[in-house]
Amino acid sequence: MKKTIIKPTILPGFMELLPKEQRIFNDIVNKVTKVYEDNGCLPIDTPIIEKSEVLLAKTAGETEKQVYSFNKGSKNLSLRFDLTVPFSRYTAQYFNELTFPFKRYQIGKVYRGERNQKGRYREFYQFDVDIIGKDKLSISNDALVISLASKAFKSIGLTNYKFQISNRKILSGLLEYLKVDSAANEVMILIDKFDKIGEEIFKEELDKILDKEKSDLISKVINISGSKEEVIKSLELLNIKNDKFNLGIKELKNVSKTLELLGVQENEFLVNLKIIRGLDYYTGTVFETLLVNNEGYGSICSGGRYDNLAENYTNNILPGVGISIGLTRLFFVLKEIGFVDNYQLPSKIEYLIIPVSEINSYIYEVYNKLISLGKTVEIYFEEDKLKKKMNYANKFSIPNTIIIGEEEEINRTINLKDMNTGLQRILKLDDMNI
Amino acid sequence: MKKTIIKPTILPGFMELLPKEQRIFNDIVNKVTKVYEDNGCLPIDTPIIEKSEVLLAKTAGETEKQVYSFNKGSKNLSLRFDLTVPFSRYTAQYFNELTFPFKRYQIGKVYRGERNQKGRYREFYQFDVDIIGKDKLSISNDALVISLASKAFKSIGLTNYKFQISNRKILSGLLEYLKVDSAANEVMILIDKFDKIGEEIFKEELDKILDKEKSDLISKVINISGSKEEVIKSLELLNIKNDKFNLGIKELKNVSKTLELLGVQENEFLVNLKIIRGLDYYTGTVFETLLVNNEGYGSICSGGRYDNLAENYTNNILPGVGISIGLTRLFFVLKEIGFVDNYQLPSKIEYLIIPVSEINSYIYEVYNKLISLGKTVEIYFEEDKLKKKMNYANKFSIPNTIIIGEEEEINRTINLKDMNTGLQRILKLDDMNI
């Protein structure tokens, strides 16, 4: 009977890496994790599958259409589409056992049945940090989470990013002041699309919604540019009598100043009043992160402040601020811009022992000796040609090989080769102290 | 309108931990990962969702019933139920880009719709290592993977485990020798159940399947006990003329000896001829791991040798040997036996800065100074009573607090308290070199 071979493939929209790239991906995860942990963030992990009625409590429209849902037994289940909803459920569920402010980080896969296009994934990692207060949360945390993103990027050697920061209160205060009322949502959606549609179409569309006077003022405000001091100064000079608007300026000023005090450099961020982050839950600080000269890839890290995280699950008031890195997408972008190719990651293995006669106890004696000296060692067990064995060391950039044959065993020596210089040395095992 | 509150709950059979336990879980993952990486294993990560026709190529019966499958668009999708099948698909798919022997490790969640019972999970982590050869793979690798499990357990401070090792060739050779033929599967299934049903019922059932003479010999063989040398000696003395049987003994002897050469101690393992690991793909070495005095929890780490990993996906012959730790289940057991409660994990944060007046730039100066000295620091931003602020340090076992008020700012000092001894010191910021 002829065997049936099934073609080994994965679904479109799913990322899978070769070991070499996977090591780099994991190294990025480890470095970012270290930043979060060194700043007091605690890990949590939540199920990928949740009850649909819990997970989709708030969701409607576009998001819900993209969710992977299915029945199992009598239950309708869904795969999480972000880490924020499960986190809000978690915080409400274990409220009494958590210490606030609660700083949590979480990395995990999420699922969205998006249309398949380059750089868009259906299964992708998110890497989130949120700080949640009980009833209140200092504005300093808004700057802190952005400073963590800054440290995270620096820790992996990424430099050409720029945080684009705004505060939702400024625009919603302005719309309140202009009595835009029922058209407010429509205007916000339009501003959110500004970068996609361009200034001209934006203004045309805005003129259709509002009087010219109001439309002109809004256009003027969101296009204010310059250094962050200049932008803030310009906003203040508008002299708009609206509490929310002025609170927004005050918060933006505070975040901006605190960022510098936290060591985020002048050139790492700017104020961009067009940043909205959709209509959902953000209520204060909002930010995105663009790669300078590669803005077309979109934001690699976004987030903001929300007044009440878990309102679907609890009556407790839980204000918070968070950041989210779309890690799978970021890795895709880092590959595109050549960052992954240039990523230096040395071999974990320092020594490859290559037996050239039968494997015997002397081989293991050398192996154990090296391990006792704190070295990382592999033994090449297979009976292959020497060239193939050496090639294994080359493939994985193992810097040293140790050839052991009968002669070495009899003399209790090792034949050590530095793979970078090609230099070979014969060492006595018993005096060995590499 | 009154808000509807949805009760925050997760599905039964899913594990979720509080941050304190999650830190321990992650610490275990990190330590085991280090062992695998220090021994040359490479990471891979595969999608949780795969095409059903690929994932279920070989599966039948019980396993298939437990799989989470659903339709999305025109495709039938399944959640992976182990890491072995996706790994075999991966190895076949990227065959030409991999270097053999290919040592890979992988940690990830897998899904099985099992009946919900204590200690059984529907979503659980597996943590696997496999070493795969092209056409051939040295028997030394069988010992190597078990030695990695030994190192992994030692790295987390677990000591009371015992590897139970056998070789499938011994029993299948014996059945071949006894010409059991068509009843062989039935006999193997019965041996696999030995520990569940007990010796008496086992023998009764076996007598129903086979002649008394054959049944007696099989019972005698699987009940051989003693030190591994004694067991192997007893097997040899049976003087059974069957090549497979004798090859099994030879391999078992080799693995046993190599384990010792690799530093696995005499008391860490024994030969247990009742170990089968089901009917599936294992063809040589098989092993399980029991916790001494807690055998009832079952195996915490199992694995073995298979002749051909990816036969459904490729015509290449890929023999391998692997181990799998059911990490979620292991963590459950470690909680049950008190291991988690005794797990020592110091705070990542060394200093908590506690402002007692307004947050000002001096606070950040102290913060940045400590960071420049390589310390891990948190600032308590919220306006709370001092007692609550100190309590935060206590809750997370942060060993030092730094109180900063107006006086400290004016004098450019810090008020440092060692939370363990209660000792307080006033230090000058500018000479500070903690």
Short mmCIF file of N, CA and C in Angstrom, two decimals, chain B residues 62-190:
data_model
loop_
_atom_site.label_atom_id
_atom_site.label_comp_id
_atom_site.label_asym_id
_atom_site.label_seq_id
_atom_site.Cartn_x
_atom_site.Cartn_y
_atom_site.Cartn_z
N GLU B 62 -10.09 8.08 20.25
CA GLU B 62 -10.20 8.89 21.46
C GLU B 62 -9.64 10.30 21.28
N THR B 63 -8.45 10.39 20.72
CA THR B 63 -7.83 11.70 20.58
C THR B 63 -8.70 12.62 19.74
N GLU B 64 -9.16 12.12 18.59
CA GLU B 64 -9.92 12.96 17.67
C GLU B 64 -11.19 13.51 18.33
N LYS B 65 -11.81 12.68 19.17
CA LYS B 65 -13.01 13.11 19.86
C LYS B 65 -12.74 14.30 20.77
N GLN B 66 -11.53 14.36 21.31
CA GLN B 66 -11.20 15.41 22.27
C GLN B 66 -10.75 16.71 21.62
N VAL B 67 -10.54 16.68 20.30
CA VAL B 67 -9.97 17.86 19.63
C VAL B 67 -11.02 18.97 19.51
N TYR B 68 -10.58 20.20 19.74
CA TYR B 68 -11.42 21.37 19.48
C TYR B 68 -11.34 21.70 17.99
N SER B 69 -12.42 21.45 17.27
CA SER B 69 -12.45 21.73 15.84
C SER B 69 -13.61 22.66 15.53
N PHE B 70 -13.47 23.48 14.51
CA PHE B 70 -14.56 24.36 14.11
C PHE B 70 -14.33 24.87 12.70
N ASN B 71 -15.38 25.41 12.10
CA ASN B 71 -15.25 25.96 10.76
C ASN B 71 -15.07 27.46 10.82
N LYS B 72 -14.21 27.97 9.95
CA LYS B 72 -14.08 29.42 9.79
C LYS B 72 -13.96 29.65 8.29
N GLY B 73 -14.90 30.39 7.72
CA GLY B 73 -14.95 30.49 6.27
C GLY B 73 -15.21 29.10 5.71
N SER B 74 -14.43 28.72 4.71
CA SER B 74 -14.67 27.41 4.09
C SER B 74 -13.78 26.34 4.70
N LYS B 75 -12.99 26.71 5.71
CA LYS B 75 -11.98 25.78 6.22
C LYS B 75 -12.40 25.12 7.53
N ASN B 76 -12.00 23.87 7.71
CA ASN B 76 -12.16 23.22 9.00
C ASN B 76 -10.83 23.32 9.74
N LEU B 77 -10.90 23.92 10.92
CA LEU B 77 -9.70 24.20 11.70
C LEU B 77 -9.71 23.40 12.99
N SER B 78 -8.54 23.14 13.53
CA SER B 78 -8.44 22.47 14.83
C SER B 78 -7.38 23.13 15.68
N LEU B 79 -7.61 23.09 16.99
CA LEU B 79 -6.58 23.54 17.93
C LEU B 79 -5.64 22.36 18.19
N ARG B 80 -4.37 22.63 18.26
CA ARG B 80 -3.41 21.53 18.47
C ARG B 80 -3.68 20.84 19.80
N PHE B 81 -3.51 19.53 19.81
CA PHE B 81 -3.76 18.75 21.03
C PHE B 81 -2.46 18.24 21.63
N ASP B 82 -1.36 18.46 20.93
CA ASP B 82 -0.02 18.21 21.49
C ASP B 82 0.97 19.04 20.68
N LEU B 83 2.25 18.97 21.04
CA LEU B 83 3.25 19.72 20.28
C LEU B 83 4.01 18.81 19.31
N THR B 84 3.76 17.51 19.41
CA THR B 84 4.51 16.55 18.60
C THR B 84 4.06 16.56 17.15
N VAL B 85 2.74 16.57 16.95
CA VAL B 85 2.23 16.57 15.58
C VAL B 85 2.64 17.87 14.85
N PRO B 86 2.42 19.05 15.47
CA PRO B 86 2.89 20.26 14.77
C PRO B 86 4.40 20.25 14.52
N PHE B 87 5.15 19.66 15.45
CA PHE B 87 6.60 19.60 15.26
C PHE B 87 6.95 18.71 14.08
N SER B 88 6.24 17.59 13.93
CA SER B 88 6.55 16.71 12.81
C SER B 88 6.17 17.41 11.49
N ARG B 89 5.06 18.14 11.50
CA ARG B 89 4.68 18.91 10.32
C ARG B 89 5.75 19.97 10.01
N TYR B 90 6.22 20.65 11.05
CA TYR B 90 7.24 21.70 10.92
C TYR B 90 8.53 21.13 10.33
N THR B 91 8.95 19.99 10.87
CA THR B 91 10.22 19.40 10.43
C THR B 91 10.14 18.98 8.96
N ALA B 92 8.98 18.44 8.57
CA ALA B 92 8.81 18.06 7.16
C ALA B 92 8.77 19.31 6.27
N GLN B 93 8.07 20.35 6.76
CA GLN B 93 7.86 21.55 5.95
C GLN B 93 9.16 22.32 5.68
N TYR B 94 10.01 22.40 6.70
CA TYR B 94 11.24 23.20 6.57
C TYR B 94 12.48 22.32 6.46
N PHE B 95 12.25 21.05 6.10
CA PHE B 95 13.31 20.05 6.08
C PHE B 95 14.62 20.57 5.48
N ASN B 96 14.53 21.23 4.35
CA ASN B 96 15.75 21.66 3.65
C ASN B 96 16.46 22.83 4.31
N GLU B 97 15.77 23.47 5.23
CA GLU B 97 16.40 24.64 5.88
C GLU B 97 16.90 24.31 7.28
N LEU B 98 16.69 23.08 7.72
CA LEU B 98 17.09 22.70 9.08
C LEU B 98 18.42 21.95 9.05
N THR B 99 19.17 22.05 10.15
CA THR B 99 20.41 21.30 10.30
C THR B 99 20.15 20.12 11.23
N PHE B 100 20.57 18.92 10.77
CA PHE B 100 20.34 17.72 11.58
C PHE B 100 21.66 17.23 12.17
N PRO B 101 21.67 16.60 13.35
CA PRO B 101 20.51 16.38 14.21
C PRO B 101 19.91 17.71 14.67
N PHE B 102 18.59 17.76 14.63
CA PHE B 102 17.85 18.97 14.99
C PHE B 102 17.33 18.81 16.42
N LYS B 103 17.88 19.62 17.30
CA LYS B 103 17.43 19.59 18.69
C LYS B 103 16.49 20.76 18.89
N ARG B 104 15.23 20.48 19.15
CA ARG B 104 14.33 21.62 19.33
C ARG B 104 13.60 21.51 20.67
N TYR B 105 13.36 22.67 21.26
CA TYR B 105 12.46 22.71 22.41
C TYR B 105 11.28 23.61 22.05
N GLN B 106 10.17 23.37 22.70
CA GLN B 106 8.98 24.19 22.44
C GLN B 106 8.10 24.16 23.67
N ILE B 107 7.63 25.34 24.05
CA ILE B 107 6.63 25.40 25.11
C ILE B 107 5.40 26.05 24.52
N GLY B 108 4.24 25.51 24.84
CA GLY B 108 3.02 26.11 24.30
C GLY B 108 1.79 25.45 24.86
N LYS B 109 0.66 26.16 24.68
CA LYS B 109 -0.60 25.63 25.16
C LYS B 109 -1.17 24.63 24.15
N VAL B 110 -1.77 23.56 24.66
CA VAL B 110 -2.46 22.60 23.81
C VAL B 110 -3.85 22.36 24.40
N TYR B 111 -4.73 21.78 23.60
CA TYR B 111 -6.16 21.73 23.95
C TYR B 111 -6.74 20.33 23.83
N ARG B 112 -7.42 19.90 24.86
CA ARG B 112 -8.13 18.62 24.80
C ARG B 112 -9.43 18.74 25.57
N GLY B 113 -10.51 18.38 24.91
CA GLY B 113 -11.82 18.48 25.56
C GLY B 113 -12.07 17.29 26.48
N GLU B 114 -11.18 17.11 27.43
CA GLU B 114 -11.31 15.97 28.35
C GLU B 114 -12.43 16.22 29.34
N ARG B 115 -12.90 15.11 29.92
CA ARG B 115 -13.85 15.23 30.99
C ARG B 115 -13.17 16.02 32.10
N ASN B 116 -13.92 16.94 32.68
CA ASN B 116 -13.34 17.82 33.68
C ASN B 116 -13.15 17.10 35.01
N GLN B 117 -11.91 16.92 35.43
CA GLN B 117 -11.65 16.35 36.75
C GLN B 117 -10.44 17.05 37.34
N LYS B 118 -10.31 16.90 38.63
CA LYS B 118 -9.22 17.56 39.36
C LYS B 118 -7.86 17.20 38.74
N GLY B 119 -7.10 18.22 38.43
CA GLY B 119 -5.77 17.96 37.92
C GLY B 119 -5.72 17.66 36.43
N ARG B 120 -6.91 17.59 35.79
CA ARG B 120 -6.95 17.41 34.33
C ARG B 120 -7.37 18.73 33.72
N TYR B 121 -6.64 19.20 32.76
CA TYR B 121 -6.95 20.49 32.16
C TYR B 121 -7.32 20.35 30.69
N ARG B 122 -8.14 21.28 30.23
CA ARG B 122 -8.52 21.30 28.81
C ARG B 122 -7.58 22.20 28.02
N GLU B 123 -7.01 23.16 28.71
CA GLU B 123 -5.95 23.98 28.12
C GLU B 123 -4.74 23.79 29.02
N PHE B 124 -3.66 23.32 28.47
CA PHE B 124 -2.48 23.13 29.33
C PHE B 124 -1.19 23.30 28.53
N TYR B 125 -0.16 23.70 29.26
CA TYR B 125 1.15 23.88 28.64
C TYR B 125 1.86 22.55 28.52
N GLN B 126 2.45 22.31 27.37
CA GLN B 126 3.43 21.24 27.26
C GLN B 126 4.78 21.89 27.00
N PHE B 127 5.80 21.20 27.49
CA PHE B 127 7.16 21.71 27.35
C PHE B 127 7.99 20.54 26.84
N ASP B 128 8.30 20.57 25.55
CA ASP B 128 8.88 19.41 24.88
C ASP B 128 10.30 19.65 24.41
N VAL B 129 11.08 18.59 24.43
CA VAL B 129 12.36 18.57 23.73
C VAL B 129 12.37 17.34 22.84
N ASP B 130 12.77 17.51 21.59
CA ASP B 130 12.98 16.36 20.71
C ASP B 130 14.30 16.54 19.98
N ILE B 131 14.96 15.42 19.75
CA ILE B 131 16.16 15.42 18.92
C ILE B 131 15.87 14.52 17.73
N ILE B 132 16.01 15.10 16.55
CA ILE B 132 15.62 14.39 15.33
C ILE B 132 16.82 14.22 14.43
N GLY B 133 17.02 13.03 13.95
CA GLY B 133 18.11 12.77 13.01
C GLY B 133 17.59 12.62 11.60
N LYS B 134 18.50 12.69 10.66
CA LYS B 134 18.17 12.45 9.25
C LYS B 134 18.62 11.02 9.00
N ASP B 135 17.67 10.13 8.77
CA ASP B 135 17.93 8.70 8.50
C ASP B 135 18.40 7.91 9.72
N LYS B 136 19.20 8.53 10.61
CA LYS B 136 19.71 7.79 11.77
C LYS B 136 19.86 8.73 12.95
N LEU B 137 19.89 8.15 14.14
CA LEU B 137 20.09 8.97 15.34
C LEU B 137 20.69 8.09 16.42
N SER B 138 21.84 8.50 16.93
CA SER B 138 22.57 7.70 17.92
C SER B 138 21.72 7.43 19.16
N ILE B 139 21.84 6.24 19.72
CA ILE B 139 21.12 5.85 20.93
C ILE B 139 21.55 6.73 22.13
N SER B 140 22.74 7.33 22.03
CA SER B 140 23.19 8.21 23.12
C SER B 140 22.20 9.33 23.38
N ASN B 141 21.47 9.74 22.34
CA ASN B 141 20.49 10.82 22.50
C ASN B 141 19.34 10.43 23.43
N ASP B 142 19.03 9.13 23.49
CA ASP B 142 17.96 8.67 24.38
C ASP B 142 18.33 9.01 25.82
N ALA B 143 19.60 8.75 26.14
CA ALA B 143 20.06 9.09 27.50
C ALA B 143 20.15 10.60 27.67
N LEU B 144 20.59 11.28 26.61
CA LEU B 144 20.76 12.73 26.72
C LEU B 144 19.46 13.43 27.09
N VAL B 145 18.37 13.09 26.41
CA VAL B 145 17.11 13.80 26.69
C VAL B 145 16.64 13.53 28.13
N ILE B 146 16.86 12.30 28.60
CA ILE B 146 16.47 12.02 29.99
C ILE B 146 17.38 12.81 30.95
N SER B 147 18.66 12.93 30.59
CA SER B 147 19.56 13.72 31.45
C SER B 147 19.14 15.20 31.46
N LEU B 148 18.55 15.68 30.36
CA LEU B 148 18.05 17.06 30.34
C LEU B 148 16.86 17.21 31.29
N ALA B 149 15.99 16.20 31.31
CA ALA B 149 14.87 16.24 32.25
C ALA B 149 15.41 16.27 33.68
N SER B 150 16.43 15.46 33.94
CA SER B 150 17.05 15.44 35.27
C SER B 150 17.60 16.83 35.63
N LYS B 151 18.33 17.42 34.69
CA LYS B 151 18.88 18.77 34.95
C LYS B 151 17.77 19.80 35.13
N ALA B 152 16.72 19.65 34.35
CA ALA B 152 15.60 20.59 34.45
C ALA B 152 14.99 20.52 35.85
N PHE B 153 14.73 19.32 36.33
CA PHE B 153 14.14 19.18 37.66
C PHE B 153 15.07 19.72 38.74
N LYS B 154 16.35 19.39 38.60
CA LYS B 154 17.32 19.89 39.59
C LYS B 154 17.36 21.41 39.58
N SER B 155 17.24 22.00 38.39
CA SER B 155 17.36 23.46 38.29
C SER B 155 16.24 24.17 39.06
N ILE B 156 15.10 23.50 39.22
CA ILE B 156 14.02 24.14 39.97
C ILE B 156 13.97 23.65 41.41
N GLY B 157 14.93 22.80 41.78
CA GLY B 157 15.00 22.35 43.16
C GLY B 157 14.13 21.14 43.47
N LEU B 158 13.64 20.47 42.42
CA LEU B 158 12.83 19.27 42.64
C LEU B 158 13.77 18.07 42.72
N THR B 159 13.60 17.25 43.75
CA THR B 159 14.55 16.15 43.93
C THR B 159 13.88 14.77 43.98
N ASN B 160 12.62 14.74 44.43
CA ASN B 160 12.04 13.42 44.72
C ASN B 160 11.33 12.78 43.52
N TYR B 161 11.99 12.82 42.35
CA TYR B 161 11.43 12.20 41.16
C TYR B 161 12.23 10.93 40.85
N LYS B 162 11.61 10.05 40.12
CA LYS B 162 12.33 8.85 39.69
C LYS B 162 11.92 8.48 38.27
N PHE B 163 12.90 8.42 37.38
CA PHE B 163 12.62 8.00 36.01
C PHE B 163 12.41 6.49 35.97
N GLN B 164 11.36 6.09 35.27
CA GLN B 164 11.04 4.68 35.09
C GLN B 164 11.30 4.38 33.62
N ILE B 165 12.34 3.60 33.36
CA ILE B 165 12.78 3.44 31.98
C ILE B 165 12.58 2.02 31.49
N SER B 166 12.16 1.91 30.24
CA SER B 166 12.11 0.60 29.61
C SER B 166 12.46 0.74 28.13
N ASN B 167 12.33 -0.35 27.42
CA ASN B 167 12.54 -0.32 25.98
C ASN B 167 11.47 -1.20 25.34
N ARG B 168 10.69 -0.61 24.45
CA ARG B 168 9.57 -1.31 23.84
C ARG B 168 9.97 -2.59 23.10
N LYS B 169 11.22 -2.60 22.61
CA LYS B 169 11.67 -3.77 21.85
C LYS B 169 11.70 -5.02 22.71
N ILE B 170 11.92 -4.87 24.02
CA ILE B 170 11.99 -6.05 24.89
C ILE B 170 10.66 -6.77 24.90
N LEU B 171 9.57 -6.03 25.17
CA LEU B 171 8.27 -6.69 25.22
C LEU B 171 7.79 -7.12 23.84
N SER B 172 7.99 -6.26 22.84
CA SER B 172 7.47 -6.68 21.53
C SER B 172 8.31 -7.84 20.99
N GLY B 173 9.60 -7.87 21.33
CA GLY B 173 10.44 -9.03 20.97
C GLY B 173 9.95 -10.29 21.68
N LEU B 174 9.61 -10.15 22.93
CA LEU B 174 9.12 -11.29 23.71
C LEU B 174 7.82 -11.83 23.11
N LEU B 175 6.91 -10.91 22.74
CA LEU B 175 5.64 -11.34 22.16
C LEU B 175 5.86 -12.01 20.80
N GLU B 176 6.83 -11.47 20.06
CA GLU B 176 7.20 -12.07 18.78
C GLU B 176 7.69 -13.49 19.02
N TYR B 177 8.58 -13.63 19.98
CA TYR B 177 9.19 -14.93 20.35
C TYR B 177 8.10 -15.93 20.77
N LEU B 178 7.09 -15.43 21.51
CA LEU B 178 6.02 -16.30 21.99
C LEU B 178 4.93 -16.51 20.92
N LYS B 179 5.14 -15.92 19.76
CA LYS B 179 4.16 -16.02 18.65
C LYS B 179 2.75 -15.62 19.10
N VAL B 180 2.70 -14.56 19.84
CA VAL B 180 1.40 -14.07 20.32
C VAL B 180 0.59 -13.48 19.17
N ASP B 181 1.31 -12.98 18.17
CA ASP B 181 0.71 -12.49 16.91
C ASP B 181 -0.46 -11.54 17.11
N SER B 182 -1.62 -11.97 16.73
CA SER B 182 -2.78 -11.07 16.67
C SER B 182 -3.20 -10.56 18.04
N ALA B 183 -2.84 -11.25 19.11
CA ALA B 183 -3.22 -10.79 20.44
C ALA B 183 -2.22 -9.78 21.02
N ALA B 184 -1.17 -9.50 20.26
CA ALA B 184 -0.07 -8.67 20.79
C ALA B 184 -0.57 -7.30 21.27
N ASN B 185 -1.40 -6.65 20.44
CA ASN B 185 -1.90 -5.33 20.82
C ASN B 185 -2.68 -5.39 22.12
N GLU B 186 -3.53 -6.39 22.22
CA GLU B 186 -4.35 -6.56 23.40
C GLU B 186 -3.48 -6.73 24.65
N VAL B 187 -2.43 -7.53 24.50
CA VAL B 187 -1.51 -7.76 25.62
C VAL B 187 -0.80 -6.46 26.02
N MET B 188 -0.35 -5.73 25.01
CA MET B 188 0.35 -4.47 25.29
C MET B 188 -0.57 -3.49 26.02
N ILE B 189 -1.82 -3.41 25.57
CA ILE B 189 -2.78 -2.51 26.22
C ILE B 189 -2.97 -2.92 27.68
N LEU B 190 -3.01 -4.21 27.90
CA LEU B 190 -3.19 -4.73 29.26
C LEU B 190 -1.99 -4.37 30.15
#
